[in-house]
mmCIF file with all atom_site columns, C-alpha atoms in Angstrom:
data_model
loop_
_atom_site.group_PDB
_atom_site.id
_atom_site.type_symbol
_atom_site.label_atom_id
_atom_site.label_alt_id
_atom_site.label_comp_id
_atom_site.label_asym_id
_atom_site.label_entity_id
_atom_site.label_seq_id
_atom_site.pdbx_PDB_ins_code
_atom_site.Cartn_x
_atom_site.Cartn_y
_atom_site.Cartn_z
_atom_site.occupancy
_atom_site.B_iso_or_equiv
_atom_site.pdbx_formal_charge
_atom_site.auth_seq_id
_atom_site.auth_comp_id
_atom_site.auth_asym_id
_atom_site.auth_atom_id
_atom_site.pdbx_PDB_model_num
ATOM 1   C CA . UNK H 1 1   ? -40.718 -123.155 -83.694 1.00 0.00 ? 13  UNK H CA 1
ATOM 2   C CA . UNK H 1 2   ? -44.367 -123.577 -82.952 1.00 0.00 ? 14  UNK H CA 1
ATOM 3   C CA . UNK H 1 3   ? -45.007 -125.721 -80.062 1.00 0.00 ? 15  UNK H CA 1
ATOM 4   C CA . UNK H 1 4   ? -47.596 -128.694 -80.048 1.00 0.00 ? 16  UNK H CA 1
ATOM 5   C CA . UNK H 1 5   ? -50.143 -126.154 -77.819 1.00 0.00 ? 17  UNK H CA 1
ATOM 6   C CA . UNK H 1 6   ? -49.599 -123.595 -80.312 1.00 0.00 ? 18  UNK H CA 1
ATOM 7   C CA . UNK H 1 7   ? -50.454 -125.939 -83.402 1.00 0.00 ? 19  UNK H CA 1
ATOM 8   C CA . UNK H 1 8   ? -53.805 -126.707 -80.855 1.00 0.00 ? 20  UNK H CA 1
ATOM 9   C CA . UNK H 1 9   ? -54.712 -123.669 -80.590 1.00 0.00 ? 21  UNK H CA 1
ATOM 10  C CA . UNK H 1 10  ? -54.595 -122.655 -83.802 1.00 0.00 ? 22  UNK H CA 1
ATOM 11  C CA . UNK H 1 11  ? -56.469 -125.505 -85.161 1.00 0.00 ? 23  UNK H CA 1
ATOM 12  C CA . UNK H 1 12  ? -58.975 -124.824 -82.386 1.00 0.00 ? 24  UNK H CA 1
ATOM 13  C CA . UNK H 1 13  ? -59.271 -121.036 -83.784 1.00 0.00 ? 25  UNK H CA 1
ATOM 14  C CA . UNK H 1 14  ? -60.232 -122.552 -87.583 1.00 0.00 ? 26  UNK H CA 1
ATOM 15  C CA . UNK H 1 15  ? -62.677 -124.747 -85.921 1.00 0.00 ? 27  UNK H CA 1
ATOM 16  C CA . UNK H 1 16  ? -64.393 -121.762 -84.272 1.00 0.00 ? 28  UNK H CA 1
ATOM 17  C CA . UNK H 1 17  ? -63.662 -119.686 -88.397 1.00 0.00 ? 29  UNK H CA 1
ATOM 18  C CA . UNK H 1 18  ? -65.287 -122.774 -90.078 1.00 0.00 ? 30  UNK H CA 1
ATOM 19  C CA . UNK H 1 19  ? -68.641 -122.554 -87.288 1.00 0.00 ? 31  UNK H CA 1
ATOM 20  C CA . UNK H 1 20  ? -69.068 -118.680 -88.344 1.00 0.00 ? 32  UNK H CA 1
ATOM 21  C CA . UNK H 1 21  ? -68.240 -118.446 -91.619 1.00 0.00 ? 33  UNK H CA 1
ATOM 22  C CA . UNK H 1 22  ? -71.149 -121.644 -92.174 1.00 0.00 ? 34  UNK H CA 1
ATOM 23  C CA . UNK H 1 23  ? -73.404 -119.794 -90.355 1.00 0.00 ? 35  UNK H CA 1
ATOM 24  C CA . UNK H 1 24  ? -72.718 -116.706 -92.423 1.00 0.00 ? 36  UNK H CA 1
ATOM 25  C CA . UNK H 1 25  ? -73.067 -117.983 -95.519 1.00 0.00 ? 37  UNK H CA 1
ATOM 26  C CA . UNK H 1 26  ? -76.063 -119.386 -94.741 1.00 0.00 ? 38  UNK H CA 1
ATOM 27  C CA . UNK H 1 27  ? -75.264 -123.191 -94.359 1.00 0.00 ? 39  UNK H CA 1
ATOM 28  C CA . UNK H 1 28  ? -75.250 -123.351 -90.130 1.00 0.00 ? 40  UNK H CA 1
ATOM 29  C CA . UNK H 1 29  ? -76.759 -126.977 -90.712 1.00 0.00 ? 41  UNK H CA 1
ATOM 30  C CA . UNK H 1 30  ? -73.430 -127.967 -92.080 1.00 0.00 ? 42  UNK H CA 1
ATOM 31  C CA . UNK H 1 31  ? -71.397 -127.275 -88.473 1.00 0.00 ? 43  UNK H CA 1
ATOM 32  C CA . UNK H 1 32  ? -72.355 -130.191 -87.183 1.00 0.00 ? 44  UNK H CA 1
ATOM 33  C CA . UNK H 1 33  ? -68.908 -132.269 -87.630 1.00 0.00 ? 45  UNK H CA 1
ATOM 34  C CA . UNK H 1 34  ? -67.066 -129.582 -86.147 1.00 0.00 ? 46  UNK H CA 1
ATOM 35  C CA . UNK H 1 35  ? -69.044 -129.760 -82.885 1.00 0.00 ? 47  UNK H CA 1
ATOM 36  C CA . UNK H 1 36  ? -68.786 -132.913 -80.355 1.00 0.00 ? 48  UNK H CA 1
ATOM 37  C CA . UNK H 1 37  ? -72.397 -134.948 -80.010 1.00 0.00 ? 49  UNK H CA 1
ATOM 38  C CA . UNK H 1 38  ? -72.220 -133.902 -75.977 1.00 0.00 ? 50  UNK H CA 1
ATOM 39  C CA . UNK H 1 39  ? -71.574 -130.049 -76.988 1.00 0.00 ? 51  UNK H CA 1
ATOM 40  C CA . UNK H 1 40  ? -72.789 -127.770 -74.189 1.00 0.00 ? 52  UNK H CA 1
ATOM 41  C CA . UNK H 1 41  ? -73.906 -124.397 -75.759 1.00 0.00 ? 53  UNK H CA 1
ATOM 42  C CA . UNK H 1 42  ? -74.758 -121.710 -73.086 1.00 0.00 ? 54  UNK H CA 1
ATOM 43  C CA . UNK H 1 43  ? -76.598 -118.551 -73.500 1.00 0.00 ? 55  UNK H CA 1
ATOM 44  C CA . UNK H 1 44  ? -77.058 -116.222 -70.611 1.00 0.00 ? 56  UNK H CA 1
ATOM 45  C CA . UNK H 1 45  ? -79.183 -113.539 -71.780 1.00 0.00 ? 57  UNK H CA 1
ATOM 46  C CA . UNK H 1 46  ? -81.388 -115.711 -74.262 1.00 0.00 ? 58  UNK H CA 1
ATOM 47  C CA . UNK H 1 47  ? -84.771 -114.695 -75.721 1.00 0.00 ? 59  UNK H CA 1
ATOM 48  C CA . UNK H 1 48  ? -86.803 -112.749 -73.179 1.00 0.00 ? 60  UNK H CA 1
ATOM 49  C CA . UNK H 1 49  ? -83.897 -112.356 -70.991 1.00 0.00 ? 61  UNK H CA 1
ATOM 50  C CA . UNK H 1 50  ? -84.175 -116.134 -70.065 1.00 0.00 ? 62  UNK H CA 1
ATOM 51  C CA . UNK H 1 51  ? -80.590 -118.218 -69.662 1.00 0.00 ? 63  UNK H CA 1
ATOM 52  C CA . UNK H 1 52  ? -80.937 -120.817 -72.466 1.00 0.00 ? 64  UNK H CA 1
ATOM 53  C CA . UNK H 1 53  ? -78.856 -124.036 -72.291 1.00 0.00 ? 65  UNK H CA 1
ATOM 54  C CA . UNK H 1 54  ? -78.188 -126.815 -74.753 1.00 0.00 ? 66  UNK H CA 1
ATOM 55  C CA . UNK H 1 55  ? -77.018 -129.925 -74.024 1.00 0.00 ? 67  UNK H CA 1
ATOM 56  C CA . UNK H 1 56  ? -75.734 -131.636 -77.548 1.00 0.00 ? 68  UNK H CA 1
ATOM 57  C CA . UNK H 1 57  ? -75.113 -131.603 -80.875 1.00 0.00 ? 69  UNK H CA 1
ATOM 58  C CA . UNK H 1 58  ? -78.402 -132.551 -82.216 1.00 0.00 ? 70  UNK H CA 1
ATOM 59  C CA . UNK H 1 59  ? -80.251 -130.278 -80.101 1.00 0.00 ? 71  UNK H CA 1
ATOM 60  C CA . UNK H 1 60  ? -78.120 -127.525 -80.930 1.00 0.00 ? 72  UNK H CA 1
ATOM 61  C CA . UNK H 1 61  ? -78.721 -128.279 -84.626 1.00 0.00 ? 73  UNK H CA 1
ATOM 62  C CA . UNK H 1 62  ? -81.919 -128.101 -84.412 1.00 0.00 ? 74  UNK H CA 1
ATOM 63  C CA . UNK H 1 63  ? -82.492 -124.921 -82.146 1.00 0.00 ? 75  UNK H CA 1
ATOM 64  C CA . UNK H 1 64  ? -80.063 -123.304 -84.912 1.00 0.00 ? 76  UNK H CA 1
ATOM 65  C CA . UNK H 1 65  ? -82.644 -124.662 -87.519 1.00 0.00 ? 77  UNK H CA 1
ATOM 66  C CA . UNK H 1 66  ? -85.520 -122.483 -85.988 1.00 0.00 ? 78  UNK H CA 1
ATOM 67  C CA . UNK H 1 67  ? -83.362 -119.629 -84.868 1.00 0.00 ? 79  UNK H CA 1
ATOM 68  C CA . UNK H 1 68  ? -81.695 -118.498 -88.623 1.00 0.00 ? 80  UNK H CA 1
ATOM 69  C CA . UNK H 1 69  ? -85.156 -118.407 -90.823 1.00 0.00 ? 81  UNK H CA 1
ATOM 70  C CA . UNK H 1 70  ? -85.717 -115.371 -89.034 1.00 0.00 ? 82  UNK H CA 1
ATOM 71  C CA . UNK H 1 71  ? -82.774 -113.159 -90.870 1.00 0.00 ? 83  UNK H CA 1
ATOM 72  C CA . UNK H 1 72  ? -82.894 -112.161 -94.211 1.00 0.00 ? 84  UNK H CA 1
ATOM 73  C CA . UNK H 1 73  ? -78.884 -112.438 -93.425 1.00 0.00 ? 85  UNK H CA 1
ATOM 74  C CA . UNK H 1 74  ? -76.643 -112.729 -90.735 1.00 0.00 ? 86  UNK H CA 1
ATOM 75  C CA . UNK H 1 75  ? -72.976 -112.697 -90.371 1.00 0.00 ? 87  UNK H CA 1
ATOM 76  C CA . UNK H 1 76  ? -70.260 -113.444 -87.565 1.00 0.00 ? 88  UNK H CA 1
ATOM 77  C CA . UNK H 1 77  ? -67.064 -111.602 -87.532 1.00 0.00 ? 89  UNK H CA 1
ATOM 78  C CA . UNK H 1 78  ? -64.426 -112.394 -85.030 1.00 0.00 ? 90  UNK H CA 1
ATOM 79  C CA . UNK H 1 79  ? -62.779 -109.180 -83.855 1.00 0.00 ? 91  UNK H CA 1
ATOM 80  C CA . UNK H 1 80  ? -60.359 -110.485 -80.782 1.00 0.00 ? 92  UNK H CA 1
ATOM 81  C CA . UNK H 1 81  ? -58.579 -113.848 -80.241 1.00 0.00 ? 93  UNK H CA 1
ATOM 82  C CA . UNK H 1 82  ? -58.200 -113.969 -76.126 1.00 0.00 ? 94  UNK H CA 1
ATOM 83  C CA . UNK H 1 83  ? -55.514 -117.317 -75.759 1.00 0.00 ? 95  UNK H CA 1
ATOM 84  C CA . UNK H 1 84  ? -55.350 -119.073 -72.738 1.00 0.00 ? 96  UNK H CA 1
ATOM 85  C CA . UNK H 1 85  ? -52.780 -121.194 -70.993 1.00 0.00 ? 97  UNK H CA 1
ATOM 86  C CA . UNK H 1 86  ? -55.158 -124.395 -71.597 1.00 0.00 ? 98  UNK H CA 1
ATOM 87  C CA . UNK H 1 87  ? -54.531 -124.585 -75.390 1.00 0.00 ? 99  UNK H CA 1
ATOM 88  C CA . UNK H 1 88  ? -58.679 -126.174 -75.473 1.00 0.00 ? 100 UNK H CA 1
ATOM 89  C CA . UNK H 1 89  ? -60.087 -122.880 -74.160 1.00 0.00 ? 101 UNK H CA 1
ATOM 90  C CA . UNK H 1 90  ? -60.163 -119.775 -76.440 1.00 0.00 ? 102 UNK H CA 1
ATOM 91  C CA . UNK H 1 91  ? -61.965 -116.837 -75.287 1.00 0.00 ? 103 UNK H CA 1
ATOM 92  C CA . UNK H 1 92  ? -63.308 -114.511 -78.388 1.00 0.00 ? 104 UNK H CA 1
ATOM 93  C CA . UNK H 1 93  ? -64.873 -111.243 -79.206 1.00 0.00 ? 105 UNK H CA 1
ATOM 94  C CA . UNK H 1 94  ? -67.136 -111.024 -81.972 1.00 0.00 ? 106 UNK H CA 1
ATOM 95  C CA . UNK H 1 95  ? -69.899 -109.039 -84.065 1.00 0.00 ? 107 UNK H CA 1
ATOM 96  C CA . UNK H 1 96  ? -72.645 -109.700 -86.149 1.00 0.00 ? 108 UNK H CA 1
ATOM 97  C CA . UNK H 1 97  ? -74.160 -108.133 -88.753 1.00 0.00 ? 109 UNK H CA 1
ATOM 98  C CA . UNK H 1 98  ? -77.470 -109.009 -90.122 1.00 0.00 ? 110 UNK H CA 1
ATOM 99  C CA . UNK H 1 99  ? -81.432 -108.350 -90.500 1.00 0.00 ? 111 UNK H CA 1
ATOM 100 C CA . UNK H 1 100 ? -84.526 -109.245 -89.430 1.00 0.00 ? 112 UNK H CA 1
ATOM 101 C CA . UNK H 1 101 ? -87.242 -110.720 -92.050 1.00 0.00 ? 113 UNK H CA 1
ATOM 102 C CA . UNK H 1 102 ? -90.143 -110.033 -90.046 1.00 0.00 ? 114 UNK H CA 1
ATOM 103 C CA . UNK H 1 103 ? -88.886 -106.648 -89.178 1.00 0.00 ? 115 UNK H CA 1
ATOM 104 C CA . UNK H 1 104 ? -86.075 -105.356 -91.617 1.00 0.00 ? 116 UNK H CA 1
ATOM 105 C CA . UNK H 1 105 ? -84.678 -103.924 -88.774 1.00 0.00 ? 117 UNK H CA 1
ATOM 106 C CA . UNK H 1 106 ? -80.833 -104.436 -88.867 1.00 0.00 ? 118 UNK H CA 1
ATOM 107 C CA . UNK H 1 107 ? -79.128 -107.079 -86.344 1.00 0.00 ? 119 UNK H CA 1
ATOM 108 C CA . UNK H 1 108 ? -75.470 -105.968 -85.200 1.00 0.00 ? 120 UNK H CA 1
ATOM 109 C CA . UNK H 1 109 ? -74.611 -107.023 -82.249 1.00 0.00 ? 121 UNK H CA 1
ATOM 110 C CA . UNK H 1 110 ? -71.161 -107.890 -79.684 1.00 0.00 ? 122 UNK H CA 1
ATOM 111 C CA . UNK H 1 111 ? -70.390 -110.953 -78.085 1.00 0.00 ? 123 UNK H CA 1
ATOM 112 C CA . UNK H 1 112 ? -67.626 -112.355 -75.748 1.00 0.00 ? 124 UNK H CA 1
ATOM 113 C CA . UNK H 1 113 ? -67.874 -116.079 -76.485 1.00 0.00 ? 125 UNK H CA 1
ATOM 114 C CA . UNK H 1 114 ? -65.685 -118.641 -73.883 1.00 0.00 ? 126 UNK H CA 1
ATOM 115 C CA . UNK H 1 115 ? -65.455 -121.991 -76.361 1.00 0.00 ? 127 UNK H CA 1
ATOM 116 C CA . UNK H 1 116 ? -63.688 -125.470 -74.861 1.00 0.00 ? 128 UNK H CA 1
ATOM 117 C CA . UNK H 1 117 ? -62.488 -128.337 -77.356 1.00 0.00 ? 129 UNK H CA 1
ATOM 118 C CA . UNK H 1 118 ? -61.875 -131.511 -77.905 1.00 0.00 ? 130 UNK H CA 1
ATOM 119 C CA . UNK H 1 119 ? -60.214 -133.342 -80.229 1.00 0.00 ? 131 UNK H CA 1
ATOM 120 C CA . UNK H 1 120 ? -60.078 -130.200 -82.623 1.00 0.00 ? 132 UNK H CA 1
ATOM 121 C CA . UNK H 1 121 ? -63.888 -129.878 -82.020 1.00 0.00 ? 133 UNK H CA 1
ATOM 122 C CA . UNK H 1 122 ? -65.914 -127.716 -80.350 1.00 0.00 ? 134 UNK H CA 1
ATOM 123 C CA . UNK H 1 123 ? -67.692 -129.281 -76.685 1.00 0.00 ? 135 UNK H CA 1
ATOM 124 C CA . UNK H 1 124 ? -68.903 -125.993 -75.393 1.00 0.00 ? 136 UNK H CA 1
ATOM 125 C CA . UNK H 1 125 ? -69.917 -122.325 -76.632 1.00 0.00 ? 137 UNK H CA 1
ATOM 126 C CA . UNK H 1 126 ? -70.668 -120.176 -73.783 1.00 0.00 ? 138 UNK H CA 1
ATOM 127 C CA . UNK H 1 127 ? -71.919 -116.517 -75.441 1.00 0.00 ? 139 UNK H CA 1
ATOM 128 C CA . UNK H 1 128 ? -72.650 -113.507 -73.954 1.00 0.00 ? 140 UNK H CA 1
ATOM 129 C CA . UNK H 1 129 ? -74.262 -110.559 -76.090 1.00 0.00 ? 141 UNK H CA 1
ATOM 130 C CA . UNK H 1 130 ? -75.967 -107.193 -75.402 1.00 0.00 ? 142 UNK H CA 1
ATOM 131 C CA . UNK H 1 131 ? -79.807 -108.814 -74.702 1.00 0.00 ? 143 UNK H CA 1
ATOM 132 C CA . UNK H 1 132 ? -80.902 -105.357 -75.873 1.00 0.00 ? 144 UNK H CA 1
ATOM 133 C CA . UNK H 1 133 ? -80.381 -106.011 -79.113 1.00 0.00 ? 145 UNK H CA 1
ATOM 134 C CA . UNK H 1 134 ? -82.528 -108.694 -79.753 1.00 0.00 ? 146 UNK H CA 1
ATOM 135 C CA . UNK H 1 135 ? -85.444 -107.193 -77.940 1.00 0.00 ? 147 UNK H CA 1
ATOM 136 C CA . UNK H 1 136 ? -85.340 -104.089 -80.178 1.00 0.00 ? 148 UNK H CA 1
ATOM 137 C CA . UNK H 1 137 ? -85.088 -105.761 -83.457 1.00 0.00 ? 149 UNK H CA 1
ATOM 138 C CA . UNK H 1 138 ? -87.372 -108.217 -83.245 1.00 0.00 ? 150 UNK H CA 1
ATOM 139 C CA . UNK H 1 139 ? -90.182 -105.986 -81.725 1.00 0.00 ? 151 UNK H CA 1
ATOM 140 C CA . UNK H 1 140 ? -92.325 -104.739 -84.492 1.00 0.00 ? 152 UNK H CA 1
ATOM 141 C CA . UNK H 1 141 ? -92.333 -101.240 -85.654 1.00 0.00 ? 153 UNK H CA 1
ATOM 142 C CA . UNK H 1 142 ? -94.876 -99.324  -83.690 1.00 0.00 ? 154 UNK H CA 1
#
């Protein structure tokens, strides 16, 4: 019999499905009611090596809006569901798979992304990926 954190924690999981599989088909500005307005979104190693934090929905959405025009296509996979005791926190391995437009360089990278919830929605998005990555496939062929 599934227990009331298990039923969380799974509806937590098809939040976090929902988030990726809008963002690889394309539609990432249609996330938005599966995030909270006060999301926290945390990326260590963003561009140039710089920590980059977002505080909100909104400015989340709109960062998102300037960060996907650069891929011809880009796709999330989740490879690894980490649960945790607190039936809000899910810790997740994933890969993507996409391209560059301004390069054509291909895009596949690993993440370890620690996500929190509320309320079935997701309130923060803490992802780490190999910075390496980005550098190379954005820098133009020389």
């Amino acid at each position: 019999m599934a227990t009331t954190d298990d039923v969380t924690r799974k509806s937590n999981l098809k939040a976090v499905q929902q988030v990726f599989e809008l963002i690889s088909t394309g539609r990432s500005a249609e996330v938005g009611p599966l995030l909270t307005d006060d999301l926290y979104f945390e990326l260590p190693y963003g561009p140039g090596r710089k920590p980059l934090e977002t505080k909100g929905r909104d400015p989340f959405l709109e960062q998102n809006a300037k960060t996907w025009p650069a891929f011809t296509r880009f796709a999330l996979t989740i490879e690894q569901v980490h649960e945790l005791v607190d039936p809000n926190k899910l810790i997740l391995e994933y890969t993507s798979d996409g391209e560059i437009k301004s390069t054509g360089k291909p895009y596949r990278n690993r993440y370890v992304g620690i996500f929190g919830f509320r309320d079935g929605r997701i309130c923060e998005w803490h992802e780490f990926h190999n910075p390496d990555v980005p550098a190379w496939a954005f820098r133009p062929a020389e």
